[in-house]
Structures are given as C-alpha cells and as structure tokens.
C-alpha cells in the first residue's frame, strides 16, 4: 500500500490521501514484501492487542498513530488488559486518552448485525479518514448459532456469514477501503497444546467465501522452553509460543517461526 | 433478523411495504444487501426514496461504534470487584470476582465447586449486602445449608433471614429452560427477579450438568444452546454490571491430564478459569476440607499459580471483628 496523493476534493477520494502505511506494523511477523491485508489469528488475543497497540500509540512510543476499528462479537475485548499494555509502552500517562480515542469499538450480537455493521462501514470510513485497521474478533462467534438456525441445509446455515464475507471482499476491492488492513481472529476448532514445535494444522471450518477472502494465515503453537536465569540455580519455565505466518500470495516459500512470550507488557518477541 | 414493518421509518408506508414484500424483500438485512436499482424498478418507486429509507434503517439497526476512551471511562466507573469471602481464592482471582466478566470454577465430583458457590452467595448477600441470583441445575442447593453457613456469620436471626432473602434461587434441569431463563434475565428480568434491588452476582451451578448431555453426536443443537447461554451470560454481565460465576465438570485431555469440560468452544467464554482438585496430602486419611485451586486462564495473573483453599472458611465460627466466639446456641 503506497501513499497516494489527493487528486480531488471529493470526500470519497480524500481517503486516498496519506493513510499511514501498515507495511511495517510488525516486520517480524510479516515479511518485507507482504502487507497485513488479511490475517487469520489463533486464540492468542495477546497478538491482537500487540498489533492494536502498535497502531494507536503515538510515534514517540513506537506506534503508527492510526485509527483502528474493533468489531467485537462476543464481548472478548478486555479493555483493562489493553490499557495495561498501552500504559506499559507509554512513557507518561497523558497520551493514554489520545491513544484510546483512536480506537473505535463496535459490538455485534448476531451475524445479521455484523452484516449491517459492515454495510455501515462506508459511513464510518467517511467520518474517520485516518482509519487503517479493521479487526474482527471473532468471526466464528455466531458459527453454532447460524448452524442451528439454518436447519438441515448447509447453504442456509452459511448464508449470513457468506454474505458478510462477500460484502467484505467487495469493500476491500473497492476504492473505499484502500489502505485499510483487515485482521480476523478465529479460534481454532480443536486446539491441543502440543509439546513438539510443529504447528497444528488448522482446519478451516468457516464457509468458502471466508476462506477465499483470507490471504495471510498466522498460526500459533505453544513451545515450552526452560529458561535458566542468569547466575541462579532456579529454573524458570516461561510459556513460549511460536508464531508463523503463511501467505497465499508470497513468492518465497520460506516460513519463519518467530518465538514470543507474553509478559505483563504484552507480547515480547524473543 | 429484523422484519420490515410499516412506519418503521419515514417513507415506509403500507403501500411501499406491500410492494417490497412482493419483491421478496422481507427483512432489514434483505433491503440493505439488495440491489436498490432493481428493487426500485420492481416496486416502481424512486431510487432516491429507497436509498433514503435504507440509510435510515441502517443507522437505526447498526451497532453504534464507541470510542475506546469512552469505553474505558465507563468501565472504570462501573467495574467493581466482588470479594468471594475466602482470601486464598481472592488472591488467585486478583482480589475477587470482577463485574462484567464470567469466571469459571471447574472440578471433579466432590471437589467443592458447589461449596464455593454457596460460600460466595452467602458472603455477597450477608457481608456485602447485595443480591445474588443463583441458578441451580443439580439440585444441590438447600436453604438449610445456606442458613447453617449464615449462622456461623451472625447469630442475629433477622440478619440471617434478610441475607437469605437476598439470594434468589431458580431451579432448572434442562438446557432449554436455562437458555430461556438467562434470556429473560438478560432482557430486563434481572431487576424483576430480585425485587428491585441491585444484583451483583449471578451464580450458575452447574452449566455443564445441563449442556454436556446434549453435546456430541451429529446434532448441532447442543452447541447452539451452549453458545446462546454463554452469550446471554456475557451480555448480562456487561450490561448489568454483575459478576458471573459458573461451574463446570472436568474431563481428561489427550495426554491424560485433567482439564475443564465442555470443549474448546466453551473455553473462550470465561475470562478466568480455576481448577479445583483434592490435595494429595490428606492428614491421616480423614476427609479433608482442603482443596488445591489452580488458575488455568486469566488475563491479569500469571497462569498456573496454585493456592490452597479451605472449604470450611465460609463456615468458620470465629470471624467477628472482636475475635470472640459468639456462637449463641440457645438462639439458633
């Protein structure tokens, strides 16, 4: 996503001006030539908060100073945790409110409401030209509700979610969402903590339109590492996770596993 | 799915509604996602009018975005921490049950989950003087047990009765009743059920007793009921500022370790999860009231910290501030 210059005074095209480039949102996660256009996250909400903080923090604290829209489907946004991560990264408490005001939270209680909210996105984007990140947590919240409502026919079960996916795809391809990255969090269907460092194959269980929408997949696995504290006889066992991003559009097949651990201050890459 | 109705918004009169229904546009979602030009042609109405109606309906039914700063301020002013009455449990939970969140207590049979729930209910109703909604799905709650626990807190008969009155009990034994009761409570029934007082805690003992018989196999209904009940609990917690405590059974995982039941889909619902187990060291073979509580999920504390819990804590008789024993047997 490059920075485009303003070509007319039309409100629609004004959004093309100087949306902060999200190319370097997290270089350890996304390689140089890829951008976080889409992503599918595993159950590590911490990674989501890490990226969210990176967006909304002021430049002085290492952030990108862009707006972010968080679509919360199951009340899983833990504001207290988010604020504690922001606090630990900010040097003084004064810019906490300004960072928080860059975050917009929308709560949806059903997939129909999610569909309507996505339709309303255009208006939201119009009023907030500095919006650069759309986070949806989590897509699969209504999976079982829709499945039951749909009865026996699979197409009826997937109808609402497919409409959301198609709409999102259409919006992303249109000029409205130029410069906006979308991140989807999807808890995996059957997660088992594995001792080995190989990654669990994440079997996608959402409908086809969603699977087509996603171009980058970020998978997480738990790696237990024993860490000897320097000079001490006590062994400290830290929960270390490995994260791996695979992209359907990347030219190189190299997949790097970046280890990180979660501390009070959020995700720390090792 | 919200159906289109006459008078929902200016411009949506009976005639237009009938032609929309004839064109197979029955709900707000249909209208919003349909191709307006096509629909305008079919219903022979102007595109502009339809576009205006769509805009109004969208603004009415969409979820309203809130700024993070406002959300944080609201959270600071409305979140309270409800102490459970047991200092070891409070330490594990980072001072207690947080309102607006769901906390889960899991354990095998006899591990003391119901006992902890009774203790929390008694503490909240007597010490904190707040109302409690207790949903019992196992039949394990008896008023005499609650009274016994209250009698160790105070010997004043009136105070005991008042505290008992603040605990509202619902007995349900299947998943549909649970879902219906939670939906009723969520949509305003909370105040009615508690007789107008402020409810600070909702305890469901146990969720898995009614949900797990419906899980597994090919039917989707069990999972859907579980998610509906879960969403009702979370919405209730957030909207009414109550602390929700649920209990769950345990199963064995892939490697044979003990883990909470109800599967991976449920595991995202509670914000904090505690596993209760019997301690290995039982003093000279007699039945011990000590349990070991492990924090397996938390957003505030490091995971897997353990505390030893004394189930008898809530029934201790020497707890008055003066420190003197005041068991008045003649009065009870």
Coordinates of C-alpha atoms in Angstrom, one line a residue:
Chain A
X1 CA 0.0 0.0 0.0
X2 CA 1.7 3.2 -1.1
X3 CA 0.7 6.6 0.0
X4 CA -1.5 8.2 -2.7
X5 CA -1.8 11.9 -3.1
X6 CA -5.1 13.8 -3.1
X7 CA -6.4 14.3 -6.6
X8 CA -9.8 15.9 -6.0
X9 CA -11.8 17.4 -3.2
X10 CA -14.4 14.7 -3.4
X11 CA -14.9 13.2 0.1
X12 CA -14.5 9.7 -1.3
X13 CA -11.1 10.3 -2.8
X14 CA -9.9 12.2 0.3
X15 CA -9.5 8.9 1.9
X16 CA -6.8 8.0 -0.5
X17 CA -4.6 10.7 1.0
X18 CA -1.9 9.6 3.2
X19 CA -3.2 6.6 5.0
X20 CA -0.3 5.5 7.1
X21 CA 1.2 2.6 5.5
X22 CA 0.9 -0.5 7.6
X23 CA 3.7 -2.2 5.9
X24 CA 6.0 -2.1 8.9
X25 CA 3.4 -2.9 11.5
X26 CA 5.4 -5.9 12.7
X27 CA 8.3 -6.8 10.5
X28 CA 9.0 -9.9 12.5
X29 CA 5.6 -11.3 11.6
X30 CA 5.1 -10.1 8.1
X31 CA 8.0 -10.3 5.6
X32 CA 9.1 -7.3 3.7
X33 CA 7.1 -7.7 0.6
X34 CA 3.9 -8.7 2.3
X35 CA 1.5 -6.4 4.0
X36 CA -1.1 -7.3 6.6
X37 CA -4.0 -7.1 4.3
X38 CA -5.8 -10.1 5.8
X39 CA -4.9 -12.3 8.6
X40 CA -6.4 -15.2 10.5
X41 CA -5.3 -15.4 14.1
X42 CA -5.4 -18.2 16.5
X43 CA -6.6 -17.9 20.0
X44 CA -3.8 -15.7 21.2
X45 CA -5.7 -12.5 21.8
X46 CA -2.4 -11.0 23.0
X47 CA -1.1 -10.8 19.5
X48 CA -4.2 -8.9 18.5
X49 CA -3.6 -6.4 21.4
X50 CA 0.0 -6.1 20.4
X51 CA -0.9 -5.1 16.9
X52 CA -3.7 -2.8 18.1
X53 CA -1.3 -1.0 20.4
X54 CA 1.2 -0.7 17.7
X55 CA -1.4 1.1 15.6
X56 CA -2.9 3.5 18.1
X57 CA 0.2 4.5 20.1
X58 CA 1.8 7.9 19.2
X59 CA 5.0 7.8 17.2
X60 CA 7.1 8.7 20.2
X61 CA 6.1 5.5 21.9
X62 CA 6.8 3.4 18.8
X63 CA 3.3 3.4 17.3
X64 CA 1.8 4.3 14.0
X65 CA -0.8 6.8 15.2
X66 CA -3.6 5.4 13.0
X67 CA -7.2 4.7 13.9
X68 CA -8.4 1.2 14.4
X69 CA -11.9 -0.3 14.4
X70 CA -12.5 -3.3 16.6
X71 CA -15.6 -5.3 15.9
X72 CA -16.3 -7.3 19.0
X73 CA -18.7 -10.2 18.5
X74 CA -18.5 -11.9 21.9
X75 CA -17.5 -9.3 24.5
X76 CA -14.0 -10.7 24.4
X77 CA -12.3 -7.3 24.3
X78 CA -10.6 -6.9 27.7
X79 CA -10.2 -3.1 27.9
X80 CA -8.3 -3.3 31.2
X81 CA -5.7 -5.6 29.7
X82 CA -5.4 -3.4 26.6
X83 CA -4.9 -0.3 28.8
X84 CA -2.3 -2.0 30.9
X85 CA -0.3 -2.9 27.7
X86 CA -0.7 0.6 26.4
X87 CA 0.4 2.0 29.8
X88 CA 3.5 -0.1 29.9
X89 CA 4.5 1.1 26.5
X90 CA 3.8 4.8 27.0
X91 CA 6.3 6.8 29.0
X92 CA 3.8 9.2 30.6
X93 CA 0.1 8.7 31.3
X94 CA -1.0 11.8 29.4
X95 CA -1.3 10.4 25.9
X96 CA -3.3 7.3 27.1
X97 CA -6.6 9.0 26.3
X98 CA -5.5 10.2 22.9
X99 CA -4.3 6.7 22.0
X100 CA -7.6 5.3 23.2
X101 CA -9.6 7.8 21.3
X102 CA -8.0 6.4 18.1
X103 CA -9.7 3.1 18.9
X104 CA -13.4 2.5 17.9
X105 CA -15.2 -0.4 19.3
X106 CA -18.4 -1.8 17.8
X107 CA -20.3 -4.7 19.5
X108 CA -22.3 -7.1 17.4
X109 CA -24.7 -9.5 18.9
X110 CA -25.6 -11.6 15.8
X111 CA -24.4 -12.3 12.3
X112 CA -27.3 -10.1 10.9
X113 CA -26.0 -7.2 13.0
X114 CA -22.5 -8.0 11.8
X115 CA -23.7 -7.8 8.2
X116 CA -25.5 -4.4 8.9
X117 CA -22.4 -3.1 10.6
X118 CA -20.2 -4.0 7.6
X119 CA -22.7 -2.2 5.4
X120 CA -22.4 0.8 7.6
X121 CA -18.6 0.7 7.4
X122 CA -18.6 3.0 4.4
X123 CA -20.1 5.8 6.5
X124 CA -17.7 5.1 9.4
X125 CA -14.8 5.2 7.0
X126 CA -16.1 8.5 5.6
X127 CA -16.1 10.1 9.0
X128 CA -12.7 8.7 10.0
X129 CA -10.2 9.2 7.2
X130 CA -7.3 8.0 9.4
X131 CA -8.8 4.5 9.9
X132 CA -6.3 2.0 8.8
X133 CA -7.1 -1.2 10.6
X134 CA -10.3 -3.3 10.9
X135 CA -10.2 -6.1 13.5
X136 CA -12.9 -8.6 13.8
X137 CA -12.9 -10.7 16.9
X138 CA -14.0 -13.3 16.4
X139 CA -15.6 -14.4 13.1
X140 CA -16.7 -17.7 14.4
X141 CA -18.7 -16.4 17.4
X142 CA -22.0 -17.0 15.6
X143 CA -21.0 -20.2 13.8
X144 CA -23.0 -22.5 16.0
X145 CA -26.0 -20.2 16.2
X146 CA -26.2 -19.9 12.5
X147 CA -25.7 -23.6 12.0
X148 CA -28.6 -24.4 14.2
X149 CA -30.8 -21.7 12.7
X150 CA -30.1 -22.9 9.3
X151 CA -31.5 -26.3 10.0
X152 CA -30.5 -29.1 7.7
X153 CA -29.4 -27.2 4.6
X154 CA -25.7 -26.2 4.7
X155 CA -26.3 -23.2 2.4
X156 CA -28.9 -21.8 4.7
X157 CA -26.5 -22.3 7.6
X158 CA -23.7 -20.5 5.9
X159 CA -25.9 -17.8 4.3
X160 CA -25.4 -14.9 6.7
X161 CA -21.6 -15.5 7.1
X162 CA -21.1 -15.9 3.4
X163 CA -22.9 -12.6 2.8
X164 CA -20.6 -10.9 5.3
X165 CA -17.6 -12.4 3.6
X166 CA -18.7 -11.4 0.1
X167 CA -19.5 -7.9 1.3
X168 CA -16.1 -7.5 3.0
X169 CA -14.4 -8.8 -0.2
X170 CA -16.3 -6.3 -2.3
X171 CA -15.5 -3.5 0.0
X172 CA -11.8 -4.4 0.1
X173 CA -11.6 -4.4 -3.6
X174 CA -13.3 -1.1 -4.0
X175 CA -11.7 2.2 -3.5
X176 CA -13.5 2.8 -0.2
X177 CA -11.1 0.6 1.7
X178 CA -7.9 1.4 0.0
X179 CA -5.3 1.5 2.7
X180 CA -7.3 -0.4 5.2
X181 CA -6.0 -3.7 6.5
X182 CA -8.4 -6.3 7.9
X183 CA -7.5 -8.8 10.6
X184 CA -9.7 -11.6 11.6
X185 CA -9.4 -13.6 14.7
X186 CA -10.7 -17.1 14.6
X187 CA -10.2 -19.6 17.4
X188 CA -9.3 -22.9 16.0
X189 CA -11.8 -25.6 16.4
X190 CA -9.8 -28.2 18.2
X191 CA -6.7 -26.9 19.9
X192 CA -4.5 -29.2 21.8
X193 CA -1.3 -28.0 23.4
X194 CA 1.4 -29.9 21.7
X195 CA 4.8 -30.4 23.2
X196 CA 6.5 -30.6 19.9
X197 CA 7.4 -27.4 18.0
X198 CA 5.5 -28.5 14.9
X199 CA 2.4 -26.4 14.2
X200 CA -1.0 -27.9 14.3
X201 CA -2.8 -28.0 11.0
X202 CA -5.5 -25.5 11.5
X203 CA -8.5 -27.0 9.7
X204 CA -10.6 -24.1 8.5
X205 CA -14.3 -24.7 9.3
X206 CA -15.9 -21.5 8.0
X207 CA -17.6 -21.2 4.7
X208 CA -15.8 -20.9 1.4
X209 CA -16.2 -17.2 0.9
X210 CA -14.3 -16.5 4.1
X211 CA -11.6 -19.0 3.1
X212 CA -11.2 -17.2 -0.2
X213 CA -11.1 -13.8 1.5
X214 CA -8.1 -14.7 3.6
X215 CA -4.7 -14.2 2.0
X216 CA -2.4 -14.5 5.1
X217 CA -2.7 -17.0 7.8
X218 CA -1.0 -16.6 11.1
X219 CA -0.8 -19.8 13.2
X220 CA 0.4 -20.1 16.7
X221 CA 1.6 -23.1 18.7
X222 CA 2.9 -23.5 22.2
X223 CA 6.5 -24.3 22.7
X224 CA 7.6 -24.9 26.2
X225 CA 11.1 -23.6 26.9
X226 CA 13.0 -23.9 30.0
X227 CA 14.9 -20.8 30.8
X228 CA 17.8 -20.7 33.2
X229 CA 18.0 -17.4 35.0
X230 CA 21.5 -15.9 34.8
X231 CA 23.7 -16.9 37.6
X232 CA 20.8 -18.5 39.5
X233 CA 20.1 -22.1 40.3
X234 CA 16.4 -21.6 39.9
X235 CA 14.9 -22.7 36.6
X236 CA 12.2 -20.5 35.2
X237 CA 9.7 -22.0 32.9
X238 CA 8.3 -19.4 30.5
X239 CA 5.4 -20.1 28.2
X240 CA 6.9 -19.6 24.8
X241 CA 4.8 -19.5 21.7
X242 CA 5.9 -19.8 18.1
X243 CA 4.1 -17.8 15.5
X244 CA 4.2 -18.5 11.9
X245 CA 2.7 -16.5 9.0
X246 CA 2.0 -18.2 5.7
X247 CA 0.7 -16.3 2.8
X248 CA -1.1 -17.5 -0.3
X249 CA 0.5 -14.7 -2.4
X250 CA 4.1 -14.8 -1.2
X251 CA 6.7 -15.6 -3.8
X252 CA 9.0 -17.3 -1.4
X253 CA 8.0 -20.5 0.3
X254 CA 10.1 -19.7 3.4
X255 CA 8.1 -19.8 6.6
X256 CA 9.7 -18.4 9.6
X257 CA 8.6 -19.3 13.1
X258 CA 9.1 -16.3 15.4
X259 CA 9.1 -17.2 19.1
X260 CA 7.5 -14.8 21.5
X261 CA 6.4 -14.9 25.1
X262 CA 3.6 -13.0 26.8
X263 CA 4.5 -10.7 29.7
X264 CA 2.7 -8.1 31.6
X265 CA 3.6 -5.6 29.0
X266 CA 2.1 -7.8 26.2
X267 CA 3.8 -9.7 23.5
X268 CA 7.5 -9.7 23.6
X269 CA 9.3 -11.2 20.6
X270 CA 12.4 -13.1 21.6
Chain B
X1 CA -33.3 -10.8 11.5
X2 CA -35.5 -7.8 11.8
X3 CA -38.6 -7.9 9.7
X4 CA -39.8 -4.8 7.8
X5 CA -42.8 -3.1 9.3
X6 CA -45.0 -0.2 8.4
X7 CA -44.0 3.0 10.0
X8 CA -40.5 1.8 10.9
X9 CA -39.0 4.8 9.3
X10 CA -40.4 7.9 7.5
X11 CA -41.3 6.9 4.0
X12 CA -42.0 3.2 4.7
X13 CA -45.8 3.3 4.3
X14 CA -48.2 0.4 3.8
X15 CA -48.2 0.5 0.0
X16 CA -44.4 0.5 -0.3
X17 CA -44.2 -2.3 2.3
X18 CA -46.6 -4.5 0.3
X19 CA -44.6 -4.0 -2.9
X20 CA -41.3 -4.7 -1.1
X21 CA -42.8 -7.9 0.3
X22 CA -44.0 -8.9 -3.1
X23 CA -40.4 -8.3 -4.4
X24 CA -39.2 -10.8 -1.7
X25 CA -37.6 -8.1 0.5
X26 CA -38.8 -9.1 3.9
X27 CA -36.2 -8.1 6.4
X28 CA -34.0 -5.1 7.0
X29 CA -31.0 -7.2 6.1
X30 CA -32.6 -8.1 2.7
X31 CA -33.2 -4.4 2.0
X32 CA -29.8 -3.3 2.9
X33 CA -28.0 -6.0 0.9
X34 CA -30.2 -5.9 -2.1
X35 CA -29.5 -4.0 -5.3
X36 CA -31.6 -0.9 -4.8
X37 CA -32.0 -0.1 -8.5
X38 CA -33.5 -3.4 -9.2
X39 CA -35.8 -3.2 -6.2
X40 CA -36.8 0.3 -7.2
X41 CA -37.8 -0.8 -10.6
X42 CA -39.8 -3.8 -9.3
X43 CA -41.7 -1.7 -6.8
X44 CA -42.0 1.2 -9.1
X45 CA -40.7 3.6 -6.5
X46 CA -37.9 6.2 -6.9
X47 CA -34.4 5.1 -6.2
X48 CA -33.8 8.2 -4.1
X49 CA -36.7 7.4 -1.7
X50 CA -35.5 3.8 -1.3
X51 CA -31.9 5.0 -0.7
X52 CA -33.1 7.3 2.0
X53 CA -35.1 4.5 3.7
X54 CA -32.1 2.3 3.5
X55 CA -29.9 4.9 5.1
X56 CA -32.3 5.5 8.0
X57 CA -32.8 1.7 8.6
X58 CA -29.1 1.1 8.6
X59 CA -28.5 3.9 11.1
X60 CA -31.3 2.5 13.3
X61 CA -30.2 -1.1 13.4
X62 CA -26.5 -1.0 13.2
X63 CA -24.4 -1.3 16.3
X64 CA -23.1 2.1 17.3
X65 CA -19.3 2.5 17.5
X66 CA -17.9 3.7 20.8
X67 CA -14.6 5.4 21.2
X68 CA -12.1 3.4 23.2
X69 CA -11.6 6.3 25.6
X70 CA -15.3 6.5 26.5
X71 CA -15.5 2.7 26.9
X72 CA -12.5 2.8 29.2
X73 CA -14.1 5.6 31.3
X74 CA -17.3 3.7 31.6
X75 CA -15.5 0.6 32.6
X76 CA -13.6 2.4 35.3
X77 CA -16.7 3.8 36.8
X78 CA -18.8 0.7 36.6
X79 CA -16.5 -2.2 37.3
X80 CA -16.4 -3.5 40.9
X81 CA -14.5 -6.3 42.4
X82 CA -16.7 -8.7 44.5
X83 CA -14.7 -10.5 47.1
X84 CA -15.5 -14.2 47.4
X85 CA -15.1 -14.2 51.1
X86 CA -12.1 -16.6 51.0
X87 CA -8.7 -14.8 51.0
X88 CA -6.9 -17.6 49.1
X89 CA -9.5 -17.6 46.4
X90 CA -9.4 -13.8 46.3
X91 CA -5.6 -13.9 45.9
X92 CA -6.0 -16.3 43.0
X93 CA -8.6 -14.2 41.3
X94 CA -6.7 -10.9 41.8
X95 CA -8.8 -9.7 44.7
X96 CA -12.1 -11.3 43.7
X97 CA -14.8 -11.7 41.0
X98 CA -14.8 -8.8 38.6
X99 CA -18.2 -7.5 37.5
X100 CA -18.7 -7.6 33.7
X101 CA -16.8 -10.9 33.4
X102 CA -17.6 -14.6 33.6
X103 CA -15.4 -16.7 36.0
X104 CA -15.4 -20.4 35.8
X105 CA -14.8 -22.9 38.5
X106 CA -14.2 -26.5 37.3
X107 CA -13.5 -29.6 39.2
X108 CA -14.4 -33.3 39.6
X109 CA -17.1 -34.7 41.8
X110 CA -16.6 -33.8 45.4
X111 CA -14.0 -31.2 44.7
X112 CA -16.1 -28.5 46.3
X113 CA -17.5 -26.4 43.5
X114 CA -20.9 -26.1 44.9
X115 CA -19.5 -25.4 48.4
X116 CA -17.5 -22.5 46.9
X117 CA -20.7 -21.2 45.2
X118 CA -22.7 -21.4 48.5
X119 CA -19.9 -19.6 50.2
X120 CA -19.8 -16.8 47.6
X121 CA -23.5 -16.4 47.7
X122 CA -23.6 -16.2 51.5
X123 CA -20.7 -13.7 51.5
X124 CA -22.2 -11.4 48.9
X125 CA -25.6 -11.4 50.5
X126 CA -24.6 -11.0 54.1
X127 CA -21.3 -9.2 54.1
X128 CA -21.7 -7.1 51.0
X129 CA -25.5 -6.8 51.4
X130 CA -26.1 -7.3 47.7
X131 CA -28.5 -9.5 45.9
X132 CA -27.5 -12.8 44.3
X133 CA -29.2 -14.8 41.6
X134 CA -28.5 -18.5 42.0
X135 CA -29.4 -20.8 39.2
X136 CA -29.2 -24.4 40.4
X137 CA -29.2 -27.2 37.9
X138 CA -28.0 -30.0 40.1
X139 CA -30.5 -29.8 42.9
X140 CA -27.6 -29.4 45.4
X141 CA -28.7 -26.2 46.9
X142 CA -30.8 -26.3 50.1
X143 CA -31.9 -23.4 52.2
X144 CA -30.9 -25.2 55.4
X145 CA -27.3 -25.4 54.2
X146 CA -27.2 -21.7 53.5
X147 CA -28.8 -21.0 56.8
X148 CA -26.1 -23.1 58.5
X149 CA -23.4 -21.1 56.8
X150 CA -25.1 -17.8 57.8
X151 CA -25.4 -18.9 61.4
X152 CA -21.7 -19.0 61.6
X153 CA -21.5 -15.4 60.3
X154 CA -24.1 -13.9 62.6
X155 CA -26.3 -15.1 65.4
X156 CA -28.9 -12.4 64.7
X157 CA -32.0 -14.2 63.4
X158 CA -33.2 -11.1 61.5
X159 CA -29.9 -10.6 59.7
X160 CA -29.9 -14.3 58.7
X161 CA -33.3 -14.0 57.2
X162 CA -32.5 -10.8 55.4
X163 CA -29.4 -12.4 53.9
X164 CA -31.4 -15.4 52.8
X165 CA -34.0 -13.2 51.2
X166 CA -31.3 -11.5 49.1
X167 CA -30.4 -14.9 47.5
X168 CA -32.9 -15.6 44.7
X169 CA -32.9 -19.2 43.5
X170 CA -34.0 -20.7 40.2
X171 CA -34.1 -24.4 39.8
X172 CA -33.9 -25.7 36.2
X173 CA -32.9 -29.1 34.9
X174 CA -32.6 -28.8 31.2
X175 CA -30.7 -26.7 28.7
X176 CA -33.8 -25.1 27.1
X177 CA -35.0 -23.8 30.5
X178 CA -31.5 -22.5 31.2
X179 CA -31.4 -20.6 27.9
X180 CA -34.9 -19.2 28.4
X181 CA -34.3 -18.2 32.0
X182 CA -31.0 -16.5 31.0
X183 CA -32.6 -14.7 28.1
X184 CA -35.4 -13.5 30.4
X185 CA -32.9 -12.3 33.0
X186 CA -30.9 -10.6 30.3
X187 CA -33.7 -8.6 28.8
X188 CA -34.7 -6.9 31.9
X189 CA -35.9 -9.7 34.1
X190 CA -32.9 -9.2 36.4
X191 CA -34.5 -6.4 38.3
X192 CA -37.8 -8.1 38.5
X193 CA -36.4 -11.3 39.7
X194 CA -34.6 -9.6 42.5
X195 CA -37.5 -7.5 43.5
X196 CA -36.0 -4.2 42.5
X197 CA -32.7 -4.5 44.3
X198 CA -29.2 -4.4 42.9
X199 CA -27.9 -7.7 41.8
X200 CA -24.2 -8.0 41.9
X201 CA -23.6 -11.7 41.4
X202 CA -25.1 -14.4 39.2
X203 CA -24.1 -18.0 40.0
X204 CA -24.9 -20.9 37.7
X205 CA -24.2 -24.3 39.3
X206 CA -23.6 -26.0 37.0
X207 CA -23.6 -25.2 33.4
X208 CA -22.2 -28.5 32.2
X209 CA -24.8 -30.6 34.0
X210 CA -27.4 -29.5 31.5
X211 CA -25.4 -28.8 28.5
X212 CA -23.0 -31.7 28.2
X213 CA -25.7 -34.4 27.7
X214 CA -26.6 -32.5 24.5
X215 CA -23.1 -32.3 23.1
X216 CA -21.5 -34.8 20.8
X217 CA -23.1 -36.7 18.1
X218 CA -24.3 -35.1 14.9
X219 CA -26.9 -32.7 16.2
X220 CA -26.0 -29.0 16.3
X221 CA -28.5 -28.1 18.9
X222 CA -26.3 -28.7 21.9
X223 CA -23.6 -26.5 20.7
X224 CA -26.0 -23.8 19.7
X225 CA -27.7 -23.9 23.2
X226 CA -24.4 -23.6 24.8
X227 CA -23.3 -20.6 22.8
X228 CA -26.7 -19.0 23.4
X229 CA -26.5 -19.5 27.1
X230 CA -22.9 -18.2 27.0
X231 CA -23.8 -15.1 25.1
X232 CA -26.7 -14.4 27.4
X233 CA -24.4 -14.7 30.5
X234 CA -21.8 -12.4 29.0
X235 CA -24.3 -9.8 27.9
X236 CA -25.9 -9.9 31.3
X237 CA -22.5 -9.4 33.0
X238 CA -21.7 -6.5 30.8
X239 CA -25.0 -4.7 30.6
X240 CA -26.0 -5.0 34.3
X241 CA -22.5 -4.9 35.8
X242 CA -22.8 -8.3 37.6
X243 CA -20.1 -10.8 38.3
X244 CA -21.0 -14.2 36.8
X245 CA -19.6 -17.4 38.4
X246 CA -20.3 -20.7 36.6
X247 CA -19.2 -24.2 37.4
X248 CA -18.1 -26.9 35.0
X249 CA -17.1 -30.6 35.2
X250 CA -13.7 -32.0 34.2
X251 CA -12.6 -34.5 31.6
X252 CA -9.2 -36.0 30.7
X253 CA -7.3 -34.4 27.9
X254 CA -5.3 -36.1 25.2
X255 CA -2.3 -36.7 27.5
X256 CA -4.4 -37.8 30.4
X257 CA -4.3 -34.5 32.2
X258 CA -7.3 -33.1 33.9
X259 CA -9.0 -30.3 32.1
X260 CA -12.3 -28.5 32.2
X261 CA -15.2 -29.9 30.2
X262 CA -17.4 -28.5 27.5
X263 CA -14.7 -28.3 25.0
X264 CA -12.8 -25.7 23.1
X265 CA -15.7 -23.6 22.1
X266 CA -16.7 -23.0 25.7
X267 CA -13.1 -22.3 26.7
X268 CA -13.2 -18.8 25.2
X269 CA -16.2 -17.8 27.2
X270 CA -14.9 -17.3 30.7
X271 CA -12.4 -14.6 31.3
X272 CA -10.8 -16.5 34.3
X273 CA -10.8 -20.2 35.0
X274 CA -10.0 -22.1 38.1
X275 CA -9.5 -25.8 38.5
X276 CA -10.3 -27.3 41.9
X277 CA -8.7 -30.6 43.0
X278 CA -8.3 -32.6 46.1
X279 CA -4.9 -32.1 47.6
X280 CA -2.7 -35.2 47.7
X281 CA -1.8 -34.8 51.3
X282 CA -4.7 -35.8 53.4
X283 CA -3.9 -35.7 57.1
X284 CA -4.1 -39.3 58.4
X285 CA -6.7 -40.5 56.0
X286 CA -9.6 -38.4 57.3
X287 CA -11.7 -36.4 54.9
X288 CA -10.0 -33.1 54.4
X289 CA -11.7 -29.8 53.6
X290 CA -8.6 -28.6 51.9
X291 CA -8.5 -28.2 48.1
X292 CA -5.9 -27.1 45.7
X293 CA -7.1 -24.4 43.3
X294 CA -5.1 -23.7 40.1
X295 CA -5.6 -20.7 37.9
X296 CA -5.6 -22.0 34.4
X297 CA -6.8 -18.9 32.5
X298 CA -6.5 -15.3 33.4
X299 CA -5.9 -12.0 31.8
X300 CA -4.4 -10.5 34.8
X301 CA -2.3 -13.1 36.7
X302 CA 0.4 -15.4 35.5
X303 CA -1.2 -18.7 34.8
X304 CA -0.9 -21.9 36.7
X305 CA -0.4 -20.4 40.1
X306 CA -1.8 -22.5 42.8
X307 CA -3.4 -21.8 46.1
X308 CA -4.7 -24.0 48.8
X309 CA -8.3 -23.5 49.6
X310 CA -10.1 -24.3 52.8
X311 CA -13.7 -25.1 52.0
X312 CA -14.6 -24.6 55.6
X313 CA -13.6 -21.0 55.5
X314 CA -17.1 -19.8 54.9
X315 CA -18.4 -21.8 57.9
X316 CA -15.9 -20.7 60.4
X317 CA -17.3 -19.5 63.6
X318 CA -14.6 -17.2 64.9
X319 CA -14.8 -14.5 62.4
X320 CA -16.2 -11.5 64.2
X321 CA -14.0 -8.4 64.4
X322 CA -13.8 -8.6 68.2
X323 CA -12.3 -12.0 67.8
X324 CA -14.5 -13.6 70.4
X325 CA -16.6 -16.7 69.8
X326 CA -20.2 -15.7 69.7
X327 CA -22.0 -19.0 68.8
X328 CA -25.2 -18.5 70.6
X329 CA -26.7 -21.9 70.7
X330 CA -29.7 -21.0 72.6
X331 CA -30.8 -18.6 70.0
X332 CA -30.4 -20.8 66.8

